XYZ file of N, CA and C in Angstrom:
762
model
N 90.976 104.075 113.648
C 90.518 104.893 114.777
C 89.767 106.107 114.248
N 88.689 106.494 114.936
C 87.890 107.644 114.537
C 88.313 108.869 115.336
N 88.524 109.976 114.629
C 88.921 111.225 115.270
C 87.828 112.272 115.072
N 87.753 113.224 115.996
C 86.768 114.297 115.908
C 87.364 115.590 115.367
N 88.653 115.837 115.630
C 89.223 117.141 115.297
C 90.408 117.064 114.343
N 90.739 115.887 113.888
C 91.733 115.734 112.828
C 91.229 114.688 111.839
N 91.845 114.673 110.682
C 91.705 113.577 109.731
C 93.080 112.968 109.559
N 93.134 111.678 109.374
C 94.412 110.998 109.165
C 94.288 110.114 107.938
N 95.084 110.432 106.919
C 95.039 109.679 105.668
C 96.373 108.982 105.455
N 96.295 107.811 104.862
C 97.506 107.062 104.539
C 97.487 106.708 103.056
N 98.544 107.060 102.354
C 98.693 106.729 100.940
C 100.044 106.052 100.766
N 100.063 104.730 100.881
C 101.330 104.007 100.811
C 102.244 104.427 101.942
N 103.461 104.867 101.627
C 104.414 105.231 102.669
C 104.268 106.661 103.181
N 103.205 107.361 102.751
C 103.007 108.765 103.124
C 101.739 108.897 103.965
N 101.851 109.591 105.092
C 100.686 109.876 105.929
C 100.443 111.378 105.950
N 99.173 111.753 105.958
C 98.783 113.157 106.047
C 97.853 113.335 107.236
N 98.207 114.265 108.110
C 97.353 114.640 109.231
C 96.748 116.001 108.914
N 95.419 116.052 108.890
C 94.690 117.277 108.565
C 94.079 117.836 109.848
N 94.430 119.055 110.202
C 93.785 119.737 111.320
C 92.365 120.078 110.871
N 91.361 119.591 111.581
C 90.008 119.561 111.020
C 88.976 120.212 111.942
N 89.153 121.499 112.173
C 88.121 122.330 112.801
C 87.929 123.573 111.931
N 87.523 123.421 110.690
C 87.501 124.563 109.775
C 86.620 125.707 110.240
N 85.566 125.399 110.992
C 84.688 126.466 111.484
C 85.381 127.340 112.517
N 86.478 126.850 113.093
C 87.287 127.592 114.065
C 88.685 127.864 113.510
N 88.820 127.849 112.199
C 90.124 128.025 111.543
C 91.149 127.032 112.086
N 90.666 125.837 112.419
C 91.523 124.734 112.879
C 92.327 125.080 114.128
N 91.755 125.925 114.971
C 92.436 126.290 116.212
C 92.658 125.044 117.072
N 93.821 125.013 117.721
C 94.185 123.866 118.544
C 93.351 123.806 119.819
N 92.974 122.605 120.188
C 92.483 122.295 121.526
C 93.353 121.161 122.058
N 93.261 120.917 123.350
C 94.028 119.793 123.883
C 93.487 118.471 123.351
N 92.213 118.438 122.993
C 91.675 117.239 122.364
C 92.332 117.014 121.008
N 92.450 118.081 120.215
C 93.099 117.945 118.910
C 94.531 117.457 119.068
N 95.257 118.045 120.012
C 96.640 117.619 120.233
C 96.696 116.155 120.653
N 95.761 115.736 121.505
C 95.719 114.333 121.899
C 95.457 113.416 120.722
N 94.589 113.849 119.810
C 94.311 113.037 118.626
C 95.525 112.970 117.702
N 96.263 114.074 117.581
C 97.493 114.044 116.776
C 98.473 113.036 117.362
N 98.636 113.065 118.673
C 99.555 112.114 119.307
C 99.079 110.675 119.118
N 97.783 110.456 119.217
C 97.256 109.103 119.008
C 97.526 108.632 117.587
N 97.358 109.529 116.616
C 97.653 109.170 115.228
C 99.130 108.845 115.057
N 99.991 109.661 115.665
C 101.427 109.405 115.553
C 101.810 108.095 116.223
N 101.157 107.760 117.324
C 101.454 106.493 117.995
C 101.279 105.316 117.047
N 100.301 105.412 116.169
C 100.056 104.353 115.190
C 100.966 104.485 113.979
N 101.048 105.681 113.437
C 101.759 105.886 112.171
C 103.249 105.616 112.281
N 103.856 106.044 113.365
C 105.312 105.987 113.452
C 105.836 104.583 113.684
N 104.941 103.628 113.927
C 105.373 102.241 114.023
C 105.195 101.499 112.710
N 104.563 102.144 111.739
C 104.383 101.543 110.427
C 105.576 101.867 109.539
N 105.521 101.361 108.317
C 106.592 101.599 107.359
C 106.375 102.951 106.689
N 106.520 104.009 107.473
C 106.241 105.362 107.003
C 107.517 106.017 106.492
N 107.404 106.765 105.391
C 108.577 107.428 104.830
C 108.432 108.937 104.728
N 107.233 109.466 104.910
C 107.036 110.917 104.919
C 105.738 111.228 105.641
N 105.724 112.371 106.316
C 104.557 112.816 107.072
C 104.229 114.241 106.660
N 102.956 114.497 106.371
C 102.496 115.815 105.938
C 101.454 116.325 106.924
N 101.567 117.601 107.291
C 100.533 118.286 108.065
C 99.888 119.349 107.194
N 98.577 119.468 107.264
C 97.865 120.548 106.585
C 96.585 120.832 107.355
N 95.801 121.798 106.857
C 94.566 122.169 107.524
C 93.373 122.067 106.605
N 92.199 121.898 107.185
C 90.960 121.867 106.410
C 90.461 123.297 106.193
N 89.909 123.556 105.017
C 89.339 124.866 104.756
C 90.376 125.914 104.424
N 90.188 127.136 104.935
C 91.011 128.267 104.514
C 92.161 128.587 105.462
N 92.432 127.722 106.411
C 93.536 127.958 107.345
C 94.314 126.674 107.580
N 95.631 126.839 107.773
C 96.405 125.742 108.366
C 95.952 125.631 109.814
N 96.137 126.705 110.568
C 95.567 126.817 111.907
C 95.798 128.240 112.399
N 94.796 128.774 113.095
C 94.908 130.112 113.667
C 95.605 130.104 115.021
N 96.101 128.948 115.455
C 96.773 128.860 116.746
C 95.882 128.211 117.786
N 96.131 128.510 119.042
C 95.359 127.899 120.118
C 93.964 128.506 120.211
N 92.992 127.666 120.507
C 91.642 128.118 120.818
C 91.652 128.581 122.272
N 91.655 129.881 122.483
C 91.825 130.419 123.831
C 90.635 130.106 124.734
N 89.507 129.767 124.142
C 88.333 129.418 124.945
C 88.432 127.988 125.459
N 88.910 127.098 124.608
C 88.896 125.666 124.930
C 90.239 125.126 125.410
N 91.203 125.998 125.666
C 92.530 125.519 126.064
C 92.797 125.686 127.554
N 91.790 126.070 128.317
C 92.007 126.241 129.742
C 92.114 124.906 130.457
N 92.842 124.892 131.576
C 92.992 123.667 132.350
C 93.507 123.977 133.735
N 93.457 122.984 134.620
C 93.902 123.192 135.992
C 95.407 123.365 136.078
N 96.139 122.751 135.166
C 97.606 122.820 135.170
C 98.073 123.143 133.756
N 98.022 124.426 133.365
C 98.348 124.776 131.978
C 99.768 124.413 131.578
N 100.714 124.508 132.502
C 102.096 124.173 132.153
C 102.214 122.707 131.762
N 101.604 121.832 132.540
C 101.670 120.404 132.223
C 100.899 120.091 130.946
N 99.782 120.783 130.739
C 99.019 120.582 129.505
C 99.851 120.963 128.283
N 100.571 122.070 128.372
C 101.410 122.520 127.255
C 102.555 121.539 127.025
N 103.174 121.084 128.103
C 104.262 120.105 127.949
C 103.764 118.825 127.287
N 102.635 118.323 127.747
C 102.110 117.056 127.257
C 101.565 117.181 125.835
N 101.049 118.348 125.484
C 100.466 118.549 124.160
C 101.448 119.124 123.164
N 101.720 120.424 123.287
C 102.563 121.122 122.319
C 104.018 120.658 122.355
N 104.613 120.675 123.538
C 106.046 120.383 123.615
C 106.354 118.963 123.153
N 105.544 118.029 123.561
C 105.780 116.643 123.145
C 105.653 116.504 121.634
N 104.706 117.219 121.026
C 104.547 117.144 119.577
C 105.777 117.680 118.863
N 106.270 118.832 119.295
C 107.443 119.424 118.642
C 108.642 118.490 118.749
N 108.889 117.949 119.932
C 110.059 117.084 120.099
C 109.894 115.770 119.334
N 108.679 115.271 119.232
C 108.470 114.041 118.445
C 108.790 114.278 116.973
N 108.334 115.400 116.450
C 108.568 115.668 115.027
C 110.043 115.859 114.735
N 110.773 116.451 115.664
C 112.212 116.627 115.441
C 112.967 115.313 115.611
N 112.396 114.387 116.374
C 113.101 113.142 116.641
C 112.857 112.042 115.636
N 111.788 112.145 114.835
C 111.505 111.065 113.888
C 112.494 111.109 112.727
N 112.908 109.931 112.283
C 113.892 109.847 111.198
C 113.191 109.760 109.843
N 112.345 110.713 109.595
C 111.695 110.826 108.292
C 111.314 112.287 108.101
N 111.163 112.721 106.849
C 110.855 114.129 106.603
C 109.415 114.464 106.956
N 109.243 115.638 107.548
C 107.921 116.144 107.911
C 107.682 117.428 107.121
N 106.580 117.467 106.393
C 106.264 118.580 105.499
C 105.018 119.292 106.006
N 105.079 120.620 106.094
C 103.907 121.422 106.424
C 103.360 122.022 105.140
N 102.125 121.677 104.802
C 101.436 122.255 103.647
C 100.547 123.372 104.174
N 101.013 124.601 104.030
C 100.385 125.748 104.680
C 99.332 126.342 103.750
N 98.097 125.957 103.983
C 97.015 126.313 103.074
C 96.301 127.604 103.447
N 96.807 128.330 104.433
C 96.180 129.578 104.845
C 96.846 130.105 106.100
N 96.050 130.749 106.971
C 96.603 131.311 108.200
C 97.411 130.270 108.966
N 98.637 130.675 109.362
C 99.523 129.815 110.149
C 100.057 130.683 111.277
N 99.340 130.706 112.388
C 99.571 131.703 113.422
C 99.774 131.049 114.788
N 100.505 131.747 115.654
C 100.655 131.311 117.031
C 101.225 129.914 117.155
N 100.508 129.041 117.849
C 100.983 127.675 118.059
C 101.130 126.916 116.751
N 100.337 127.269 115.738
C 100.494 126.640 114.422
C 101.787 127.081 113.755
N 102.202 128.306 114.017
C 103.499 128.799 113.552
C 104.609 127.968 114.178
N 104.482 127.686 115.483
C 105.449 126.810 116.156
C 105.538 125.457 115.452
N 104.376 124.878 115.166
C 104.342 123.566 114.515
C 104.999 123.618 113.144
N 104.667 124.628 112.360
C 105.236 124.735 111.017
C 106.750 124.880 111.064
N 107.251 125.676 112.007
C 108.695 125.877 112.114
C 109.419 124.590 112.493
N 108.745 123.702 113.215
C 109.367 122.441 113.625
C 109.373 121.403 112.515
N 108.619 121.647 111.443
C 108.625 120.720 110.312
C 109.893 120.926 109.482
N 110.282 119.906 108.758
C 111.502 119.996 107.951
C 111.319 120.870 106.723
N 110.124 120.858 106.165
C 109.837 121.630 104.952
C 108.496 122.329 105.105
N 108.424 123.540 104.532
C 107.189 124.321 104.560
C 106.870 124.765 103.134
N 105.718 124.339 102.637
C 105.245 124.732 101.313
C 103.944 125.493 101.524
N 103.888 126.729 101.035
C 102.777 127.616 101.365
C 101.954 127.981 100.147
N 100.649 128.095 100.350
C 99.785 128.693 99.341
C 100.107 130.180 99.246
N 99.915 130.748 98.072
C 100.315 132.137 97.834
C 99.573 133.123 98.729
N 98.375 132.765 99.182
C 97.617 133.680 100.034
C 97.744 133.345 101.522
N 98.663 132.462 101.871
C 98.877 132.129 103.286
C 99.563 133.289 104.006
N 99.334 133.364 105.299
C 100.028 134.314 106.162
C 100.577 133.557 107.364
N 101.815 133.865 107.720
C 102.479 133.195 108.832
C 102.868 134.229 109.868
N 102.880 133.826 111.139
C 103.371 134.740 112.146
C 103.007 134.324 113.553
N 103.581 135.060 114.496
C 103.314 134.843 115.911
C 102.608 136.087 116.437
N 101.314 135.978 116.626
C 100.502 137.141 116.997
C 100.238 137.192 118.502
N 101.061 136.517 119.289
C 100.735 136.379 120.704
C 101.057 137.611 121.533
N 102.144 138.334 121.242
C 102.471 139.508 122.060
C 101.338 140.531 122.067
N 100.746 140.888 120.920
C 99.614 141.824 120.969
C 98.421 141.306 121.769
N 98.389 139.999 122.027
C 97.314 139.410 122.827
C 97.766 139.132 124.261
N 98.829 139.813 124.676
C 99.333 139.729 126.053
C 99.890 138.357 126.390
N 100.504 137.700 125.393
C 101.145 136.407 125.622
C 102.517 136.420 124.956
N 103.302 135.396 125.229
C 104.545 135.177 124.494
C 104.507 133.777 123.897
N 105.496 133.468 123.087
C 105.544 132.133 122.481
C 105.769 131.083 123.570
N 105.365 129.847 123.265
C 105.421 128.812 124.300
C 105.922 127.481 123.784
N 105.986 127.312 122.462
C 106.352 125.986 121.962
C 107.268 126.060 120.746
N 108.230 126.986 120.809
C 109.318 126.896 119.856
C 109.569 128.050 118.919
N 108.645 129.010 118.781
C 108.872 130.086 117.811
C 110.138 130.875 118.131
N 110.348 131.196 119.407
C 111.529 131.973 119.781
C 112.817 131.165 119.625
N 112.702 129.854 119.625
C 113.867 128.992 119.397
C 114.163 128.862 117.908
N 113.121 128.546 117.123
C 113.339 128.216 115.713
C 113.546 129.425 114.821
N 112.726 130.466 115.010
C 112.716 131.536 114.012
C 114.070 132.221 113.843
N 114.799 132.595 114.926
C 116.119 133.193 114.714
C 117.090 132.256 113.996
N 116.954 130.964 114.218
C 117.835 130.003 113.557
C 117.506 129.853 112.073
N 116.270 130.120 111.707
C 115.848 129.946 110.324
C 116.077 131.203 109.497
N 115.719 132.374 110.039
C 115.806 133.604 109.229
C 116.755 134.642 109.806
N 117.368 134.377 110.955
C 118.282 135.342 111.551
C 117.611 136.147 112.653
N 118.426 136.651 113.573
C 117.914 137.317 114.766
C 117.189 138.620 114.460
N 117.693 139.395 113.501
C 117.114 140.719 113.255
C 115.666 140.620 112.810
N 115.416 139.858 111.759
C 114.051 139.724 111.252
C 113.169 138.963 112.238
N 113.732 137.961 112.887
C 112.941 137.178 113.837
C 112.457 138.045 114.993
N 113.329 138.904 115.508
C 112.943 139.782 116.609
C 111.786 140.684 116.206
N 111.857 141.220 115.002
C 110.791 142.098 114.518
C 109.458 141.352 114.427
N 109.489 140.175 113.839
C 108.252 139.404 113.666
C 107.671 138.985 115.011
N 108.527 138.529 115.923
C 108.040 138.005 117.197
C 107.567 139.107 118.139
N 108.311 140.206 118.223
C 107.940 141.255 119.171
C 106.765 142.088 118.685
N 106.697 142.343 117.387
C 105.603 143.156 116.858
C 104.358 142.338 116.543
N 104.473 141.030 116.595
C 103.323 140.191 116.281
C 102.916 140.289 114.830
N 103.891 140.391 113.943
C 103.602 140.603 112.529
C 103.122 139.328 111.839
N 102.238 139.517 110.882
C 101.863 138.448 109.963
C 102.679 138.619 108.685
N 103.288 137.550 108.242
C 104.177 137.599 107.084
C 103.474 136.948 105.897
N 103.218 137.699 104.815
C 102.624 137.082 103.624
C 103.552 136.024 103.037
N 102.979 135.074 102.332
C 103.739 133.917 101.855
C 104.938 134.313 101.004
N 104.763 135.243 100.071
C 105.880 135.613 99.200
C 107.001 136.277 99.991
N 106.650 137.088 100.991
C 107.676 137.673 101.851
C 108.355 136.576 102.676
N 107.575 135.605 103.132
C 108.153 134.481 103.871
C 109.155 133.726 103.013
N 108.868 133.609 101.720
C 109.808 132.947 100.811
C 111.095 133.752 100.695
N 110.984 135.069 100.587
C 112.169 135.927 100.507
C 113.032 135.799 101.757
N 112.392 135.651 102.905
C 113.116 135.546 104.172
C 113.710 134.160 104.406
N 113.335 133.186 103.595
C 113.768 131.816 103.836
C 112.930 131.107 104.877
N 111.753 131.645 105.159
C 110.868 131.066 106.160
C 110.089 129.878 105.605
N 109.816 129.888 104.308
C 109.182 128.756 103.636
C 110.057 128.338 102.460
N 109.845 127.117 101.992
C 110.671 126.570 100.918
C 110.067 126.778 99.536
N 108.745 126.798 99.456
C 108.051 126.976 98.186
C 106.784 127.780 98.437
N 106.380 128.561 97.415
C 105.075 129.220 97.411
C 104.412 128.906 96.084
N 103.171 128.457 96.135
C 102.443 128.078 94.923
C 101.023 128.622 95.015
N 100.332 128.775 93.880
C 98.920 129.159 93.943
C 98.134 128.169 94.796
N 97.118 128.686 95.481
C 96.363 127.840 96.404
C 95.841 126.574 95.730
N 95.330 126.715 94.502
C 94.741 125.537 93.857
C 95.781 124.549 93.356
N 97.066 124.889 93.500
C 98.131 123.977 93.108
C 98.883 123.401 94.307
N 98.430 123.752 95.517
C 99.184 123.357 96.709
C 99.258 121.844 96.861
N 98.137 121.162 96.749
C 98.144 119.707 96.938
C 99.074 119.022 95.942
N 99.012 119.458 94.685
C 99.868 118.851 93.656
C 101.331 119.156 93.917
N 101.626 120.381 94.360
C 103.014 120.756 94.636
C 103.572 119.953 95.801
N 102.765 119.760 96.831
C 103.212 118.962 97.980
C 103.428 117.515 97.565
N 102.514 116.973 96.768
C 102.660 115.588 96.309
C 103.923 115.413 95.482
N 104.213 116.379 94.602
C 105.422 116.294 93.782
C 106.674 116.387 94.649
N 106.630 117.254 95.665
C 107.784 117.386 96.551
C 107.995 116.106 97.351
N 106.918 115.527 97.843
C 107.027 114.272 98.595
C 107.562 113.161 97.702
N 107.169 113.152 96.433
C 107.708 112.147 95.508
C 109.229 112.260 95.406
N 109.739 113.484 95.432
C 111.201 113.661 95.418
C 111.828 113.046 96.665
N 111.171 113.216 97.799
C 111.684 112.624 99.033
C 111.643 111.104 98.980
N 110.577 110.562 98.395
C 110.440 109.106 98.320
C 111.458 108.482 97.380
N 112.018 109.278 96.473
C 113.037 108.762 95.558
C 114.397 108.628 96.229
N 114.522 109.140 97.454
C 115.790 109.095 98.183
C 115.830 107.874 99.100
N 117.032 107.389 99.427
C 117.142 106.249 100.349
C 116.669 106.640 101.747
N 115.664 105.968 102.291
C 115.052 106.431 103.541
C 115.977 106.417 104.749
N 116.821 105.411 104.881
C 117.709 105.370 106.047
C 118.727 106.501 105.998
N 119.274 106.765 104.817
C 120.230 107.862 104.679
C 119.553 109.204 104.920
N 118.330 109.350 104.427
C 117.582 110.584 104.648
C 117.336 110.800 106.137
N 116.934 109.737 106.827
C 116.717 109.839 108.260
C 117.993 110.131 109.022
N 119.094 109.521 108.599
C 120.377 109.771 109.258
C 120.808 111.219 109.081
N 120.593 111.775 107.879
C 120.983 113.159 107.643
C 120.159 114.112 108.495
N 118.855 113.827 108.631
C 118.026 114.653 109.516
C 118.535 114.566 110.952
N 118.889 113.362 111.393
C 119.398 113.193 112.754
C 120.693 113.974 112.957
N 121.549 114.011 111.940
C 122.800 114.776 112.040
C 122.519 116.268 112.170
N 121.574 116.759 111.382
C 121.202 118.170 111.479
C 120.688 118.483 112.876
N 119.821 117.627 113.376
C 119.229 117.856 114.688
C 120.292 117.797 115.783
N 121.192 116.831 115.701
C 122.247 116.706 116.709
C 123.130 117.950 116.716
N 123.432 118.456 115.534
C 124.311 119.613 115.432
C 123.746 120.880 116.036
N 122.428 120.946 116.234
C 121.828 122.141 116.827
C 122.272 122.347 118.266
N 122.574 121.267 118.966
C 122.796 121.368 120.407
C 124.156 120.843 120.854
N 125.080 120.637 119.903
C 126.402 120.131 120.263
C 127.480 120.932 119.552
N 128.689 120.877 120.109
C 129.778 121.614 119.479
C 130.325 120.826 118.284
N 131.233 121.453 117.544
C 131.709 120.866 116.297
C 132.362 119.502 116.484
N 133.284 119.314 117.443
C 133.894 117.984 117.572
C 132.861 116.882 117.821
N 131.888 117.152 118.694
C 130.848 116.151 118.944
C 130.016 115.894 117.692
N 129.693 116.970 116.969
C 128.886 116.819 115.756
C 129.625 116.000 114.704
N 130.933 116.215 114.586
C 131.717 115.443 113.622
C 131.709 113.957 113.973
N 131.864 113.653 115.247
C 131.832 112.254 115.672
C 130.467 111.628 115.394
N 129.421 112.399 115.653
C 128.075 111.872 115.431
C 127.841 111.591 113.948
N 128.234 112.538 113.096
C 128.072 112.330 111.655
C 128.838 111.091 111.192
N 130.063 110.935 111.683
C 130.858 109.772 111.289
C 130.190 108.475 111.741
N 129.643 108.468 112.959
C 129.002 107.248 113.458
C 127.780 106.894 112.623
N 127.023 107.904 112.194
C 125.866 107.645 111.329
C 126.321 107.103 109.974
N 127.396 107.647 109.445
C 127.920 107.173 108.165
C 128.356 105.715 108.263
N 129.112 105.388 109.305
C 129.607 104.017 109.470
C 128.443 103.045 109.643
N 127.447 103.453 110.404
C 126.278 102.591 110.570
C 125.577 102.366 109.230
N 125.540 103.393 108.405
C 124.919 103.261 107.091
C 125.636 102.278 106.193
N 126.952 102.149 106.355
C 127.712 101.200 105.531
C 127.258 99.757 105.747
N 126.623 99.499 106.894
C 126.209 98.127 107.215
C 124.785 97.810 106.764
N 124.118 98.771 106.141
C 122.713 98.537 105.806
C 122.544 98.202 104.324
N 121.383 97.668 103.992
C 121.104 97.247 102.621
C 121.118 98.416 101.638
N 120.760 99.598 102.093
C 120.749 100.759 101.193
C 122.118 100.996 100.567
N 123.153 100.927 101.384
C 124.503 101.166 100.873
C 124.876 100.111 99.840
N 124.548 98.865 100.132
C 124.871 97.797 99.182
C 124.095 97.969 97.875
N 122.842 98.393 97.972
C 122.056 98.643 96.767
C 122.620 99.827 95.982
N 123.084 100.852 96.670
C 123.686 101.998 95.986
C 124.917 101.570 95.192
N 125.741 100.711 95.772
C 126.941 100.229 95.085
C 126.565 99.354 93.890
N 125.590 98.457 94.090
C 125.156 97.601 92.978
C 124.585 98.431 91.831
N 123.748 99.408 92.167
C 123.133 100.233 91.129
C 124.186 101.019 90.355
N 125.185 101.522 91.064
C 126.264 102.257 90.394
C 127.031 101.332 89.449
N 127.348 100.137 89.931
C 128.111 99.193 89.104
C 127.309 98.722 87.897
N 125.998 98.577 88.076
C 125.141 98.081 86.998
C 124.560 99.200 86.138
N 124.932 100.430 86.451
C 124.483 101.602 85.677
C 122.956 101.657 85.566
N 122.297 101.571 86.722
C 120.837 101.633 86.776
C 120.418 102.455 87.983
N 119.176 102.933 87.990
C 118.694 103.642 89.177
C 118.596 102.687 90.364
N 118.918 103.145 91.555
C 118.781 102.274 92.729
C 117.317 102.018 93.045
N 117.057 100.885 93.680
C 115.705 100.526 94.101
C 115.689 100.465 95.630
N 115.120 101.491 96.219
C 115.100 101.569 97.681
C 113.873 100.861 98.222
N 114.031 100.191 99.330
C 112.903 99.510 99.972
C 112.227 100.433 100.971
């Protein structure tokens, strides 16, 4: 399929979606969001084991394109575009990595926070700049940020509309790695290789347990974790893990 505002690359079990409006700092439009969903419709039915998001040029994304995001029913547009994307990424049983190659602001900040891992270029800046522009967050920043870095720092960043430099984001626990810009692609590839070395069903089950625990109490979460564990005992991965242990060799995951 041909896209106008994204690029979609596939390298074996890894897919990369590139936000591709570099002349506009990859600002979101509803067309771009529709293309992302179309790509996911195809990718998530394949034998995919990791998904990477990044941006073309000097930005991950500057957020929404305020000129091109108008519509007759903005609430429904946001639900169908942004909200559906965030919930899809949290629901997939595979790791999602954000490779933050520059500005990661507004709605792009929402997207990055919804990814499982964030690896940033050293000159990247992250933040929610919407309050100074007479808006508030709309697709997850107020939900995710306090859970990731704590209420005190999150309140400051969200209310003041602060941009957080990459190294400060690392100190806050907002990103997982910071690397020089020219090493970002290699660092992301190496990190994804670590993910590919893990058993995919178990990795997906662990992500599902984390996600379930966000919205349920401890007794329910314990039951859910146990059910995922028991289900895993019936799959080929568990049998391969036992064979590899007995034969003193590395496991071979399919």
